[in-house]
Amino acid sequence: MPRLLGMELRGHLDLLLLGTLHQTGPVHGYALIVALRDRSDGAFKLPEGTVYPALHRLERDGLIDSEWYTGKPRRRRVYRLTPSGAAALTAKRREWRTFARGVQAIVEPDVREGWA
Amino acid sequence: MPRLLGMELRGHLDLLLLGTLHQTGPVHGYALIVALRDRSDGAFKLPEGTVYPALHRLERDGLIDSEWYTGKPRRRRVYRLTPSGAAALTAKRREWRTFARGVQAIVEPDVREGWA
DNA sequence: ATTGACACCTAGGAAGCCTATGCCTAGGTT
DNA sequence: AACCTAGGCATAGGCTTCCTAGGTGTCAAT
């Protein structure tokens, strides 16, 4: 029997969340959704039912932590990357590169651009 | 409520299978596993329990079809891309580019190098 | 004779994501 | 006043996907 894959075929959502959080600094969930949409140029319009549970999962796993901000306009839960989360981001970034390179090789093997 | 995503976060397996099949021409499942491993430079060592059910699913959906080859060394089920499958490949390729560009923007915003 | 590569298959479960829904506040419109 | 829209959080339930872990059997080499 073949061994474990080691390479994630899915689960790129965590990478996206962690990566955005790293770019923006501490933000609340809804802002994360907006940032993800804007920074991906509209590619990632993640529904709330996707993002909030994912954030809970990431917090449960210690990759982010949160704090209630009870301030002027509305109450918000502000998330922050933990050291462990930053490390995970680095690892997932590397995994992503491997994954993307692999897919690229399979999917568009003829990227020579030699159109002449 | 946010609308449908339209963008697949997972499901890249189908793209890989279809893409490999397109490169190799008609092949049997096991050869597909080997091709996927070799062409991805070792990134995709897919277990049989992943590939065979996926092939059945693709066939069920009409994207590939198959034929038993009862020949010299061993019996094999040879799969072939259908026209509908080729169309799906084109669509999924485009989706992949959007997806990859999006992730790239989130994850490594400081790389211009546009590979797509 | 036993190992290992080849070749197919399925059941079952874990995890992921999305739909749909709920609650609440603030600001604007009618 | 009543309504709507955007902001903000949350959960339940279902569907799909992938992988683990088995199973069957052939063929070549040690």
XYZ file of C-alpha atoms (C1' of nucleotides) in Angstrom, chain A residues 1 4-5 10 28-30 48-49 52 56 68 74 76-77, chain D residues 6-13 17-23:
30
model
C 0.000 0.000 0.000
C 0.813 8.831 3.208
C 0.628 11.622 0.702
C -7.059 20.621 -0.309
C -11.585 40.804 12.610
C -13.251 38.085 10.587
C -15.392 40.190 8.355
C -19.082 33.691 6.188
C -20.073 30.103 6.823
C -15.849 31.803 10.703
C -12.433 28.816 15.066
C -13.059 40.764 21.780
C -19.561 47.456 16.773
C -15.667 42.531 16.913
C -13.468 39.573 17.454
C -24.148 46.697 5.078
C -21.537 45.333 8.842
C -20.526 41.654 12.241
C -20.794 37.134 14.488
C -22.406 32.300 14.787
C -24.043 27.245 14.106
C -26.256 23.138 12.040
C -26.563 19.947 8.542
C -13.683 14.610 -1.383
C -9.843 12.146 -0.133
C -7.430 8.597 2.259
C -6.780 4.380 5.171
C -7.054 -0.185 5.066
C -8.195 -3.802 3.534
C -9.222 -7.291 -0.490
